[in-house]
Amino acid sequence: MQVESNIDILTPWWMDWFHGGLNFHLVHHLYPRMPRHNFRQATAFVRKLCEAHNLHYDSCEWSTAIPILGGSFTACPTFLSLGNFLEPFIQFNDQMDRNGNEATSPSHDWKSSKQGKKLIGIDGYWYDITNFIPYHPGGKVIEQFVGKDASAVFHGFHRQSVLRHRKPYARMNETSVENSRVSQAFAHLGQYFEKEGYFVTDYYWYAKKFLVTFLMICCVVYIVTNYPTSDRVYLGAVALAAFWQQCGFFMHDFEHNQFSQNRHIDKWLGTFFGTFCFGISGSWWRDEHFIHHALTTCVDHDIGFADPQMMEAVVWAQNEKLWPFYQNRLSYFLIRIQHITFLPLCVFMGRLAIIKASMVQERRLIEWAAFGLHWVWICVLLSYLPTWKHVFIFYGIASTIQGVLHIQLLISHYAKDYHHVKNVSKDVNWAQMQVESNIDIITPLWLDWFHGGLNFHLVHHLYPRMPRHNYRKATEYVRKVCHEYNLHYDHCGWFEAVKRTLSQLKRMSEHFSLDPNS
C-alpha cells in the first residue's frame, strides 16, 4: 500500500534542505521513526527491494510529479527484514547525542553483548551489529568478534567510508590490546600505504597478465586441435595447468576486491575466472577464505570451529590444537603417516578434492551454471583427443601439475602456531596473530608470477585489499615494523618451507593421540 501510495521526488543532494527530506517520501512512510538525514542512503535499499519484487518504485522530477498507481504489494516480510537491517539508521542511540558525541548515560562495555545486543568495537566505539549479521557481505565470521575490539580486522577488509552512515552505540571505555604499540604501528603503516597509493590497482599490469593467460589457453587449443595424436599434445596439458593456476590467482585477486574495488564487479569476475575457467566455485572459496583471513590458523573447540582452509584435508592434523577434531581410528592411522602422504595427496588429488569440496557445499545457481559451462569447454577440448587413454593422460597431467598450487598455499601456514579464537583481539592483537601465522617465501622477482604474489603472504594477510603487484615493495615496510618491535618475520625458500611443513607433520604424527586430554 505504501509503495503504491507514494512518489519520490528526484533532487540533487544540496536541495534536500528545501524538501525537508520528504523528497524521499516512500522510505519515510515505510520507516517513519527514521531521522531524515538518513533518508537518501536508505532509499537506495528500498529501491533495490522494489526492483527485486517487481514493485513500481515511483519517482520523478518535482515539476512533473504525477500520482501513478499500479502493481500489488506482496513483499511485506521482505520490507520488515529491511527494517531490521536499517535499524542503525532509524534510531538515535541513547548512548550518543544527535551530533555523535558521547551522552551522559552510563557507559556500555562488551558485556552488553550478553544483554540482547551484539557489539563490536571499532576505533574506540561500540557498534551494534545485532540486525546486521545476516546481511554482512563477509559472512557470519563477524560474530567471532562480538565483544572485541575489531578495529584491526575491520580496517584490513574495509575502507573507512563503510562506517560513514552507521552511528556508534557507545564509546569504548575498556583497555584494548588493539591499542598496543605493535597494533598501532601496523595500523599507521596501513594508513601510509593508503596515502601512497599501494591500494590503487595498476590496470596496465593486469592487462599484461590477462594477455599472457589468454595466450596460455590459446596454446592449449592450438596444440590439442593440431597435434591430437602426437605426444606433443601433452605440452598442451602443461599449458592448461598453467592456465588453471593463473586463473586461480585471478579469482583470489577479484574475490578480495583488489581489481575494481567494486564488490559486485569483482565478484562476477571471481566467478568467471574461478568457477568457469579454474573449475572451483569462486563464491564458496571466498566464503571460506574470508574466515581464513579473519581468523588465520585459529580454533574454538567449544563451538567446533577451525580455520576452514587449514582443515580441508581430514587426513592431516598439523597442530595439536586440531587433535580434538580427529577422534576415530581411521584418522589415527592417516595422521600417523601424514608426513608421507602430504605431497602425493596435494599433487595427485588436490584438484579433484577441491572441486568436490566446492561443489558439494555450493548452493548458488549462478555458480552451478558457471561450473556446468566449465565442464562444457573442458569436454569440447578433450573431445579432440583420439582415445579415452589420451583423455585421461592429458587431464591427469594437467591436474597433477596444477596440484603444485595446493602445496604453495599450505606451506605458508602449516608449520606455524595456532591460536584460540577467544584470544584474538583480546589477549593477542590481530596483526601480531597474523605475523605469528604466516611464512613468506623467498623468490627472485621473475618467479612472482608462479606464486601469484602469495610468496609475500604476510603483507597479504595484513592488508588483503592491496593488489598483489605492490606486495614486494610493501613487504619491506612490514619487515621493518617486525624488526622494530622484535616480532619474528618468518621467511625462507620454497624448498625449506616444504621441508619445515613435512617436519611439522611428522612431529605431530608421532605425538598424535585419540585421547583429547593427552
Short mmCIF file of C-alpha atoms in Angstrom, two decimals:
data_model
loop_
_atom_site.label_atom_id
_atom_site.label_comp_id
_atom_site.label_asym_id
_atom_site.label_seq_id
_atom_site.Cartn_x
_atom_site.Cartn_y
_atom_site.Cartn_z
CA MET A 1 0.00 0.00 0.00
CA GLN A 2 2.79 2.42 0.89
CA VAL A 3 4.68 1.64 -2.32
CA GLU A 4 1.52 2.27 -4.35
CA SER A 5 0.72 5.49 -2.48
CA ASN A 6 3.97 7.45 -2.63
CA ILE A 7 6.07 9.28 -5.17
CA ASP A 8 9.70 10.19 -4.50
CA ILE A 9 10.94 13.50 -5.88
CA LEU A 10 14.28 13.39 -7.72
CA THR A 11 16.55 16.16 -6.46
CA PRO A 12 20.29 16.74 -6.07
CA TRP A 13 21.55 16.28 -2.51
CA TRP A 14 22.03 20.03 -1.98
CA MET A 15 18.26 20.53 -2.43
CA ASP A 16 17.32 18.14 0.38
CA TRP A 17 17.02 21.11 2.77
CA PHE A 18 14.29 22.62 0.61
CA HIS A 19 12.18 19.46 0.83
CA GLY A 20 12.98 18.73 4.45
CA GLY A 21 13.89 15.17 3.44
CA LEU A 22 10.35 14.49 2.21
CA ASN A 23 11.56 14.17 -1.35
CA PHE A 24 12.24 10.61 -0.12
CA HIS A 25 8.63 10.08 0.81
CA LEU A 26 8.43 6.30 0.47
CA VAL A 27 11.20 5.45 2.94
CA HIS A 28 9.68 7.94 5.38
CA HIS A 29 6.28 6.25 5.16
CA LEU A 30 7.77 2.77 5.49
CA TYR A 31 10.01 3.68 8.43
CA PRO A 32 8.60 6.88 9.99
CA ARG A 33 10.91 6.70 13.02
CA MET A 34 13.98 7.17 10.82
CA PRO A 35 15.65 10.64 11.04
CA ARG A 36 15.54 12.40 7.69
CA HIS A 37 19.31 12.78 7.31
CA ASN A 38 19.41 9.02 6.58
CA PHE A 39 16.60 9.02 4.00
CA ARG A 40 18.82 9.34 0.92
CA GLN A 41 21.03 6.35 1.74
CA ALA A 42 18.14 4.18 2.98
CA THR A 43 16.15 4.87 -0.20
CA ALA A 44 18.78 3.02 -2.23
CA PHE A 45 17.96 -0.17 -0.30
CA VAL A 46 14.21 0.36 -0.68
CA ARG A 47 14.59 0.89 -4.42
CA LYS A 48 16.51 -2.40 -4.77
CA LEU A 49 13.78 -4.29 -2.92
CA CYS A 50 11.12 -2.81 -5.16
CA GLU A 51 13.06 -3.90 -8.24
CA ALA A 52 13.66 -7.39 -6.81
CA HIS A 53 9.93 -7.93 -6.19
CA ASN A 54 8.63 -6.22 -9.33
CA LEU A 55 7.11 -3.31 -7.44
CA HIS A 56 6.89 0.02 -9.21
CA TYR A 57 9.18 2.44 -7.39
CA ASP A 58 7.64 5.75 -8.42
CA SER A 59 9.96 8.71 -8.76
CA CYS A 60 10.07 11.81 -10.95
CA GLU A 61 11.15 15.44 -11.09
CA TRP A 62 9.40 17.91 -8.79
CA SER A 63 7.95 19.88 -11.68
CA THR A 64 6.29 16.86 -13.28
CA ALA A 65 5.17 14.92 -10.21
CA ILE A 66 2.02 12.94 -11.12
CA PRO A 67 0.49 10.20 -8.95
CA ILE A 68 0.81 6.82 -10.63
CA LEU A 69 -0.91 3.75 -9.17
CA GLY A 70 -0.20 0.18 -10.15
CA GLY A 71 1.17 -3.17 -9.11
CA SER A 72 0.40 -5.08 -5.98
CA PHE A 73 2.23 -5.13 -2.67
CA THR A 74 3.22 -8.70 -1.80
CA ALA A 75 6.57 -8.28 -0.11
CA CYS A 76 5.77 -7.25 3.45
CA PRO A 77 8.14 -9.78 5.08
CA THR A 78 10.99 -8.54 2.94
CA PHE A 79 10.41 -4.93 3.92
CA LEU A 80 10.23 -5.99 7.55
CA SER A 81 13.65 -7.65 7.14
CA LEU A 82 14.96 -4.47 5.55
CA GLY A 83 13.59 -2.57 8.51
CA ASN A 84 15.73 -4.70 10.81
CA PHE A 85 18.74 -4.05 8.60
CA LEU A 86 18.13 -0.30 8.64
CA GLU A 87 17.63 -0.15 12.39
CA PRO A 88 21.03 1.55 12.93
CA PHE A 89 19.85 4.34 10.60
CA ILE A 90 16.49 4.62 12.33
CA GLN A 91 17.39 5.06 15.94
CA PHE A 92 19.33 7.77 17.69
CA ASN A 93 21.11 5.64 20.22
CA ASP A 94 20.58 6.69 23.80
CA GLN A 95 24.33 6.47 24.25
CA MET A 96 25.01 9.18 21.63
CA ASP A 97 23.55 12.60 21.05
CA ARG A 98 22.49 13.93 17.65
CA ASN A 99 25.99 15.14 16.84
CA GLY A 100 27.55 11.76 17.53
CA ASN A 101 29.03 12.90 20.83
CA GLU A 102 29.08 10.72 23.90
CA ALA A 103 25.99 11.15 26.03
CA THR A 104 25.98 11.27 29.79
CA SER A 105 24.20 7.97 30.33
CA PRO A 106 26.23 5.07 31.78
CA SER A 107 28.90 3.62 29.51
CA HIS A 108 28.48 0.20 27.94
CA ASP A 109 31.19 -2.40 27.71
CA TRP A 110 31.39 -5.70 25.88
CA LYS A 111 29.03 -7.31 28.39
CA SER A 112 26.19 -5.50 26.63
CA SER A 113 26.60 -8.22 24.01
CA LYS A 114 25.11 -10.61 26.53
CA GLN A 115 22.17 -8.31 27.21
CA GLY A 116 20.46 -8.65 23.84
CA LYS A 117 22.97 -6.61 21.83
CA LYS A 118 25.83 -7.90 19.74
CA LEU A 119 28.52 -5.24 19.73
CA ILE A 120 31.90 -4.97 18.05
CA GLY A 121 34.46 -2.28 18.76
CA ILE A 122 35.97 -0.12 16.02
CA ASP A 123 38.26 2.87 16.62
CA GLY A 124 37.13 3.48 20.19
CA TYR A 125 33.38 2.96 19.72
CA TRP A 126 30.99 0.05 20.04
CA TYR A 127 28.73 -0.66 17.06
CA ASP A 128 25.52 -2.66 17.31
CA ILE A 129 25.55 -5.40 14.65
CA THR A 130 22.67 -7.46 16.07
CA ASN A 131 20.45 -7.00 13.00
CA PHE A 132 23.29 -6.58 10.52
CA ILE A 133 24.89 -10.02 10.85
CA PRO A 134 22.67 -11.78 8.23
CA TYR A 135 23.49 -9.02 5.73
CA HIS A 136 27.25 -8.91 6.32
CA PRO A 137 28.91 -9.49 2.90
CA GLY A 138 31.79 -11.30 4.58
CA GLY A 139 29.52 -13.83 6.27
CA LYS A 140 28.93 -14.76 9.89
CA VAL A 141 32.62 -14.65 10.79
CA ILE A 142 31.79 -11.19 12.14
CA GLU A 143 30.14 -12.95 15.11
CA GLN A 144 33.54 -14.19 16.26
CA PHE A 145 34.48 -10.56 17.03
CA VAL A 146 31.41 -9.72 19.10
CA GLY A 147 32.53 -8.17 22.36
CA LYS A 148 36.01 -7.47 20.99
CA ASP A 149 37.90 -4.54 19.55
CA ALA A 150 37.74 -5.43 15.86
CA SER A 151 39.48 -2.28 14.60
CA ALA A 152 42.45 -4.08 13.02
CA VAL A 153 40.50 -6.75 11.18
CA PHE A 154 37.88 -4.18 10.13
CA HIS A 155 40.45 -1.90 8.50
CA GLY A 156 42.12 -4.89 6.88
CA PHE A 157 38.95 -5.69 4.94
CA HIS A 158 37.15 -2.33 4.64
CA ARG A 159 37.64 1.29 3.79
CA GLN A 160 36.85 3.83 6.49
CA SER A 161 33.93 5.08 4.40
CA VAL A 162 31.98 1.90 5.26
CA LEU A 163 31.17 3.45 8.65
CA ARG A 164 30.16 6.88 7.46
CA HIS A 165 26.42 6.15 7.76
CA ARG A 166 26.50 3.99 10.86
CA LYS A 167 26.15 5.52 14.30
CA PRO A 168 28.13 4.16 17.24
CA TYR A 169 26.25 2.54 20.09
CA ALA A 170 28.59 3.79 22.81
CA ARG A 171 32.13 4.81 23.47
CA MET A 172 34.60 2.07 24.40
CA ASN A 173 35.98 2.67 27.87
CA GLU A 174 37.92 -0.60 28.12
CA THR A 175 41.64 -1.07 27.55
CA SER A 176 42.12 -2.84 24.23
CA VAL A 177 45.00 -4.95 23.02
CA GLU A 178 44.43 -3.30 19.63
CA ASN A 179 45.74 -0.07 21.16
CA SER A 180 49.14 -1.65 21.76
CA ARG A 181 52.20 -0.15 20.11
CA VAL A 182 52.51 -3.12 17.74
CA SER A 183 48.92 -2.93 16.58
CA GLN A 184 49.08 0.84 16.14
CA ALA A 185 52.33 0.53 14.16
CA PHE A 186 50.68 -1.77 11.63
CA ALA A 187 47.59 0.47 11.56
CA HIS A 188 49.75 3.51 10.79
CA LEU A 189 51.58 1.52 8.13
CA GLY A 190 48.23 0.72 6.53
CA GLN A 191 47.39 4.43 6.52
CA TYR A 192 50.74 5.13 4.87
CA PHE A 193 50.03 2.52 2.19
CA GLU A 194 46.62 4.11 1.60
CA LYS A 195 48.14 7.56 1.28
CA GLU A 196 50.93 6.42 -1.07
CA GLY A 197 48.59 4.57 -3.42
CA TYR A 198 49.52 0.99 -2.55
CA PHE A 199 45.82 0.05 -2.70
CA VAL A 200 45.39 1.53 -6.19
CA THR A 201 45.11 -1.02 -8.99
CA ASP A 202 47.59 -0.87 -11.87
CA TYR A 203 45.33 -1.81 -14.75
CA TYR A 204 48.22 -1.89 -17.24
CA TRP A 205 49.89 -4.56 -15.08
CA TYR A 206 46.67 -6.58 -15.06
CA ALA A 207 46.24 -6.13 -18.81
CA LYS A 208 49.60 -7.81 -19.35
CA LYS A 209 48.63 -10.65 -17.01
CA PHE A 210 45.33 -11.14 -18.83
CA LEU A 211 47.13 -11.23 -22.17
CA VAL A 212 49.65 -13.85 -21.03
CA THR A 213 46.90 -16.01 -19.53
CA PHE A 214 44.81 -15.70 -22.70
CA LEU A 215 47.82 -16.81 -24.74
CA MET A 216 48.15 -19.85 -22.49
CA ILE A 217 44.66 -21.11 -23.31
CA CYS A 218 45.23 -20.27 -26.98
CA CYS A 219 48.31 -22.51 -26.89
CA VAL A 220 46.25 -25.28 -25.33
CA VAL A 221 43.60 -25.06 -28.05
CA TYR A 222 46.20 -24.86 -30.84
CA ILE A 223 48.19 -27.86 -29.64
CA VAL A 224 45.14 -30.05 -28.95
CA THR A 225 43.45 -29.30 -32.27
CA ASN A 226 46.59 -29.60 -34.40
CA TYR A 227 48.52 -32.44 -32.71
CA PRO A 228 45.86 -34.66 -31.10
CA THR A 229 47.63 -37.94 -31.89
CA SER A 230 51.19 -36.76 -31.25
CA ASP A 231 52.98 -36.87 -27.91
CA ARG A 232 53.34 -33.11 -28.33
CA VAL A 233 49.69 -32.86 -27.30
CA TYR A 234 50.79 -33.32 -23.70
CA LEU A 235 52.55 -29.95 -23.87
CA GLY A 236 49.00 -28.66 -24.09
CA ALA A 237 48.28 -30.30 -20.73
CA VAL A 238 51.20 -28.38 -19.20
CA ALA A 239 49.84 -25.14 -20.67
CA LEU A 240 46.36 -25.98 -19.35
CA ALA A 241 47.78 -26.46 -15.84
CA ALA A 242 49.49 -23.06 -16.06
CA PHE A 243 46.22 -21.51 -17.27
CA TRP A 244 44.30 -23.01 -14.34
CA GLN A 245 46.93 -21.81 -11.89
CA GLN A 246 46.85 -18.22 -13.16
CA CYS A 247 43.04 -18.20 -13.21
CA GLY A 248 43.13 -19.35 -9.59
CA PHE A 249 45.28 -16.35 -8.74
CA PHE A 250 42.91 -14.03 -10.63
CA MET A 251 40.00 -15.49 -8.68
CA HIS A 252 41.91 -14.76 -5.47
CA ASP A 253 42.52 -11.14 -6.51
CA PHE A 254 38.94 -10.48 -7.55
CA GLU A 255 37.30 -12.10 -4.55
CA HIS A 256 39.43 -9.78 -2.41
CA ASN A 257 38.10 -6.79 -4.41
CA GLN A 258 41.65 -5.92 -5.46
CA PHE A 259 40.80 -5.20 -9.08
CA SER A 260 37.90 -2.74 -9.46
CA GLN A 261 37.26 -2.21 -5.72
CA ASN A 262 33.62 -2.73 -6.59
CA ARG A 263 32.36 -5.79 -4.74
CA HIS A 264 29.73 -6.70 -7.34
CA ILE A 265 32.02 -6.36 -10.38
CA ASP A 266 34.88 -8.25 -8.74
CA LYS A 267 32.50 -10.98 -7.57
CA TRP A 268 31.36 -11.62 -11.16
CA LEU A 269 34.98 -11.67 -12.33
CA GLY A 270 35.80 -14.07 -9.50
CA THR A 271 33.05 -16.41 -10.70
CA PHE A 272 34.28 -16.19 -14.28
CA PHE A 273 37.95 -16.91 -13.55
CA GLY A 274 37.28 -19.20 -10.59
CA THR A 275 34.23 -21.28 -11.47
CA PHE A 276 34.15 -21.07 -15.28
CA CYS A 277 37.90 -21.07 -16.03
CA PHE A 278 39.53 -22.73 -13.00
CA GLY A 279 36.71 -25.14 -12.17
CA ILE A 280 36.02 -24.48 -8.47
CA SER A 281 33.27 -22.31 -7.01
CA GLY A 282 34.61 -18.80 -6.61
CA SER A 283 31.87 -17.84 -4.15
CA TRP A 284 32.42 -20.92 -1.98
CA TRP A 285 36.13 -20.23 -1.95
CA ARG A 286 35.54 -16.58 -1.00
CA ASP A 287 33.28 -17.51 1.92
CA GLU A 288 35.90 -19.84 3.38
CA HIS A 289 38.81 -17.56 2.54
CA PHE A 290 37.37 -14.57 4.40
CA ILE A 291 37.13 -16.71 7.52
CA HIS A 292 40.69 -17.88 6.94
CA HIS A 293 41.89 -14.28 6.74
CA ALA A 294 39.97 -13.03 9.76
CA LEU A 295 40.95 -15.97 11.99
CA THR A 296 44.08 -17.43 10.45
CA THR A 297 45.06 -20.78 12.00
CA CYS A 298 42.53 -20.33 14.81
CA VAL A 299 40.34 -22.86 16.60
CA ASP A 300 37.49 -22.85 19.10
CA HIS A 301 36.76 -26.31 20.45
CA ASP A 302 33.67 -25.15 22.33
CA ILE A 303 31.77 -24.40 19.12
CA GLY A 304 33.65 -26.84 16.87
CA PHE A 305 35.33 -24.09 14.85
CA ALA A 306 38.63 -24.23 13.00
CA ASP A 307 40.12 -22.17 10.19
CA PRO A 308 38.33 -23.90 7.26
CA GLN A 309 41.23 -23.59 4.84
CA MET A 310 43.60 -25.17 7.33
CA MET A 311 41.33 -28.17 7.92
CA GLU A 312 40.13 -29.03 4.43
CA ALA A 313 42.03 -32.30 4.39
CA VAL A 314 40.58 -34.62 7.04
CA VAL A 315 43.73 -36.75 6.87
CA TRP A 316 46.10 -34.12 8.29
CA ALA A 317 46.44 -32.64 11.76
CA GLN A 318 49.41 -30.29 11.58
CA ASN A 319 48.96 -28.85 15.06
CA GLU A 320 47.95 -30.31 18.42
CA LYS A 321 45.10 -27.80 18.71
CA LEU A 322 43.43 -29.67 15.84
CA TRP A 323 43.59 -33.07 17.52
CA PRO A 324 40.15 -32.89 19.20
CA PHE A 325 38.57 -32.72 15.71
CA TYR A 326 40.03 -36.12 14.74
CA GLN A 327 38.81 -38.83 17.08
CA ASN A 328 38.41 -42.06 15.14
CA ARG A 329 40.64 -44.95 14.20
CA LEU A 330 40.83 -44.01 10.52
CA SER A 331 42.08 -40.52 11.39
CA TYR A 332 44.59 -42.05 13.78
CA PHE A 333 46.01 -44.24 11.03
CA LEU A 334 46.08 -41.49 8.38
CA ILE A 335 47.64 -38.89 10.69
CA ARG A 336 50.34 -41.37 11.64
CA ILE A 337 51.52 -41.34 8.01
CA GLN A 338 50.60 -37.72 7.14
CA HIS A 339 54.21 -36.67 6.54
CA ILE A 340 54.38 -39.37 3.86
CA THR A 341 51.01 -38.70 2.20
CA PHE A 342 51.09 -34.88 2.25
CA LEU A 343 52.94 -34.21 -1.02
CA PRO A 344 51.38 -37.04 -3.07
CA LEU A 345 47.85 -36.12 -1.99
CA CYS A 346 48.40 -32.41 -2.74
CA VAL A 347 49.81 -33.11 -6.19
CA PHE A 348 47.71 -36.04 -7.38
CA MET A 349 44.41 -35.45 -5.56
CA GLY A 350 44.47 -31.72 -4.75
CA ARG A 351 42.49 -30.52 -7.77
CA LEU A 352 39.84 -33.24 -7.61
CA ALA A 353 39.44 -32.79 -3.84
CA ILE A 354 38.88 -29.03 -4.00
CA ILE A 355 36.46 -29.37 -6.95
CA LYS A 356 34.43 -31.90 -4.97
CA ALA A 357 34.50 -29.82 -1.76
CA SER A 358 33.45 -26.62 -3.52
CA MET A 359 30.51 -28.07 -5.43
CA VAL A 360 29.19 -30.33 -2.66
CA GLN A 361 28.80 -27.27 -0.43
CA GLU A 362 27.73 -24.82 -3.15
CA ARG A 363 24.04 -23.89 -3.37
CA ARG A 364 24.07 -20.79 -5.60
CA LEU A 365 22.56 -21.29 -9.04
CA ILE A 366 24.97 -18.92 -10.81
CA GLU A 367 27.93 -20.91 -9.52
CA TRP A 368 26.42 -24.17 -10.73
CA ALA A 369 25.73 -22.61 -14.14
CA ALA A 370 29.35 -21.46 -14.42
CA PHE A 371 30.55 -24.85 -13.20
CA GLY A 372 28.48 -26.56 -15.88
CA LEU A 373 29.93 -24.28 -18.55
CA HIS A 374 33.41 -25.07 -17.27
CA TRP A 375 32.87 -28.75 -17.97
CA VAL A 376 31.31 -27.96 -21.34
CA TRP A 377 34.50 -26.30 -22.60
CA ILE A 378 36.69 -28.93 -20.95
CA CYS A 379 34.72 -31.73 -22.65
CA VAL A 380 34.82 -29.96 -26.02
CA LEU A 381 38.60 -29.58 -25.67
CA LEU A 382 39.11 -33.22 -24.68
CA SER A 383 36.84 -34.40 -27.50
CA TYR A 384 39.66 -33.65 -29.97
CA LEU A 385 41.78 -36.39 -28.41
CA PRO A 386 41.51 -39.72 -30.24
CA THR A 387 41.07 -42.18 -27.35
CA TRP A 388 39.96 -42.31 -23.72
CA LYS A 389 43.55 -43.16 -22.82
CA HIS A 390 44.70 -39.84 -24.28
CA VAL A 391 41.90 -38.05 -22.41
CA PHE A 392 42.83 -39.50 -19.01
CA ILE A 393 46.56 -38.95 -19.50
CA PHE A 394 46.03 -35.37 -20.72
CA TYR A 395 43.69 -34.37 -17.88
CA GLY A 396 45.83 -36.27 -15.37
CA ILE A 397 48.99 -34.39 -16.37
CA ALA A 398 47.20 -31.03 -16.17
CA SER A 399 45.64 -31.82 -12.77
CA THR A 400 48.92 -33.11 -11.35
CA ILE A 401 50.94 -30.06 -12.36
CA GLN A 402 48.21 -27.73 -11.12
CA GLY A 403 48.28 -29.69 -7.83
CA VAL A 404 51.54 -27.92 -7.01
CA LEU A 405 49.37 -24.86 -6.32
CA HIS A 406 47.93 -26.61 -3.25
CA ILE A 407 51.43 -27.08 -1.85
CA GLN A 408 52.14 -23.39 -2.47
CA LEU A 409 49.12 -22.29 -0.45
CA LEU A 410 49.62 -24.61 2.53
CA ILE A 411 53.33 -24.22 3.24
CA SER A 412 52.80 -20.60 4.28
CA HIS A 413 50.81 -21.76 7.34
CA TYR A 414 51.22 -25.44 8.17
CA ALA A 415 54.41 -25.05 10.18
CA LYS A 416 53.12 -22.11 12.23
CA ASP A 417 51.42 -21.76 15.61
CA TYR A 418 47.68 -21.88 16.20
CA HIS A 419 45.60 -19.51 18.33
CA HIS A 420 42.32 -19.84 20.15
CA VAL A 421 39.55 -17.67 18.73
CA LYS A 422 38.67 -16.19 22.12
CA ASN A 423 42.24 -14.85 22.49
CA VAL A 424 42.36 -13.00 19.16
CA SER A 425 41.86 -9.25 19.66
CA LYS A 426 41.53 -9.90 23.40
CA ASP A 427 44.90 -11.25 24.57
CA VAL A 428 46.85 -11.03 21.31
CA ASN A 429 46.31 -8.27 18.79
CA TRP A 430 45.14 -9.22 15.32
CA ALA A 431 48.29 -8.02 13.49
CA GLN A 432 50.57 -9.97 15.80
CA MET A 433 48.43 -13.07 15.26
CA GLN A 434 48.99 -12.67 11.52
CA VAL A 435 52.76 -12.29 11.97
CA GLU A 436 52.82 -15.49 14.04
CA SER A 437 50.69 -17.41 11.49
CA ASN A 438 52.45 -16.70 8.17
CA ILE A 439 55.65 -17.62 6.36
CA ASP A 440 56.91 -15.60 3.39
CA ILE A 441 58.64 -17.50 0.59
CA ILE A 442 61.90 -16.01 -0.70
CA THR A 443 61.90 -15.89 -4.51
CA PRO A 444 63.51 -13.81 -7.24
CA LEU A 445 61.36 -11.17 -8.93
CA TRP A 446 60.85 -13.22 -12.09
CA LEU A 447 59.19 -16.03 -10.09
CA ASP A 448 56.44 -13.88 -8.57
CA TRP A 449 54.10 -14.96 -11.39
CA PHE A 450 54.46 -18.60 -10.31
CA HIS A 451 53.30 -17.80 -6.77
CA GLY A 452 50.65 -15.26 -7.78
CA GLY A 453 52.20 -12.80 -5.32
CA LEU A 454 51.37 -15.11 -2.40
CA ASN A 455 55.05 -15.68 -1.73
CA PHE A 456 54.53 -12.40 0.18
CA HIS A 457 51.89 -13.98 2.36
CA LEU A 458 52.19 -11.80 5.46
CA VAL A 459 51.57 -8.46 3.77
CA HIS A 460 48.58 -10.01 2.00
CA HIS A 461 47.10 -11.19 5.30
CA LEU A 462 47.70 -7.84 6.99
CA TYR A 463 46.31 -5.78 4.09
CA PRO A 464 44.12 -8.11 1.97
CA ARG A 465 42.71 -5.25 -0.15
CA MET A 466 46.16 -4.43 -1.56
CA PRO A 467 46.70 -5.52 -5.20
CA ARG A 468 49.43 -8.13 -5.45
CA HIS A 469 51.67 -6.08 -7.77
CA ASN A 470 52.54 -3.96 -4.71
CA TYR A 471 53.36 -6.83 -2.33
CA ARG A 472 57.12 -6.92 -2.92
CA LYS A 473 57.80 -3.29 -2.07
CA ALA A 474 55.18 -3.23 0.73
CA THR A 475 56.82 -6.25 2.36
CA GLU A 476 59.98 -4.23 3.04
CA TYR A 477 57.97 -1.89 5.27
CA VAL A 478 56.29 -4.80 7.05
CA ARG A 479 59.68 -6.37 7.68
CA LYS A 480 60.93 -3.12 9.23
CA VAL A 481 57.97 -2.92 11.60
CA CYS A 482 58.53 -6.51 12.67
CA HIS A 483 62.20 -5.78 13.34
CA GLU A 484 61.40 -2.59 15.27
CA TYR A 485 59.02 -4.40 17.64
CA ASN A 486 61.02 -7.64 17.96
CA LEU A 487 58.48 -9.72 16.05
CA HIS A 488 59.86 -12.72 14.19
CA TYR A 489 59.39 -12.09 10.48
CA ASP A 490 59.38 -15.67 9.21
CA HIS A 491 60.70 -16.20 5.70
CA CYS A 492 62.57 -18.94 3.88
CA GLY A 493 62.98 -20.54 0.47
CA TRP A 494 60.26 -22.68 -1.12
CA PHE A 495 62.03 -25.99 -0.55
CA GLU A 496 62.88 -25.03 3.02
CA ALA A 497 59.20 -24.22 3.65
CA VAL A 498 58.22 -27.64 2.27
CA LYS A 499 60.82 -29.29 4.50
CA ARG A 500 59.54 -27.42 7.56
CA THR A 501 55.96 -28.43 6.74
CA LEU A 502 56.90 -32.10 6.44
CA SER A 503 58.89 -31.93 9.68
CA GLN A 504 55.90 -30.40 11.47
CA LEU A 505 53.58 -33.09 10.11
CA LYS A 506 56.00 -35.83 11.19
CA ARG A 507 56.37 -34.34 14.67
CA MET A 508 52.60 -34.19 15.10
CA SER A 509 52.15 -37.70 13.74
CA GLU A 510 54.49 -39.07 16.39
CA HIS A 511 52.59 -37.43 19.23
CA PHE A 512 49.01 -37.65 17.97
CA SER A 513 46.59 -39.34 20.35
CA LEU A 514 42.90 -40.17 20.27
CA ASP A 515 42.70 -39.13 23.93
CA PRO A 516 41.58 -35.45 23.87
CA ASN A 517 43.07 -34.95 27.34
CA SER A 518 46.51 -36.27 26.48
#
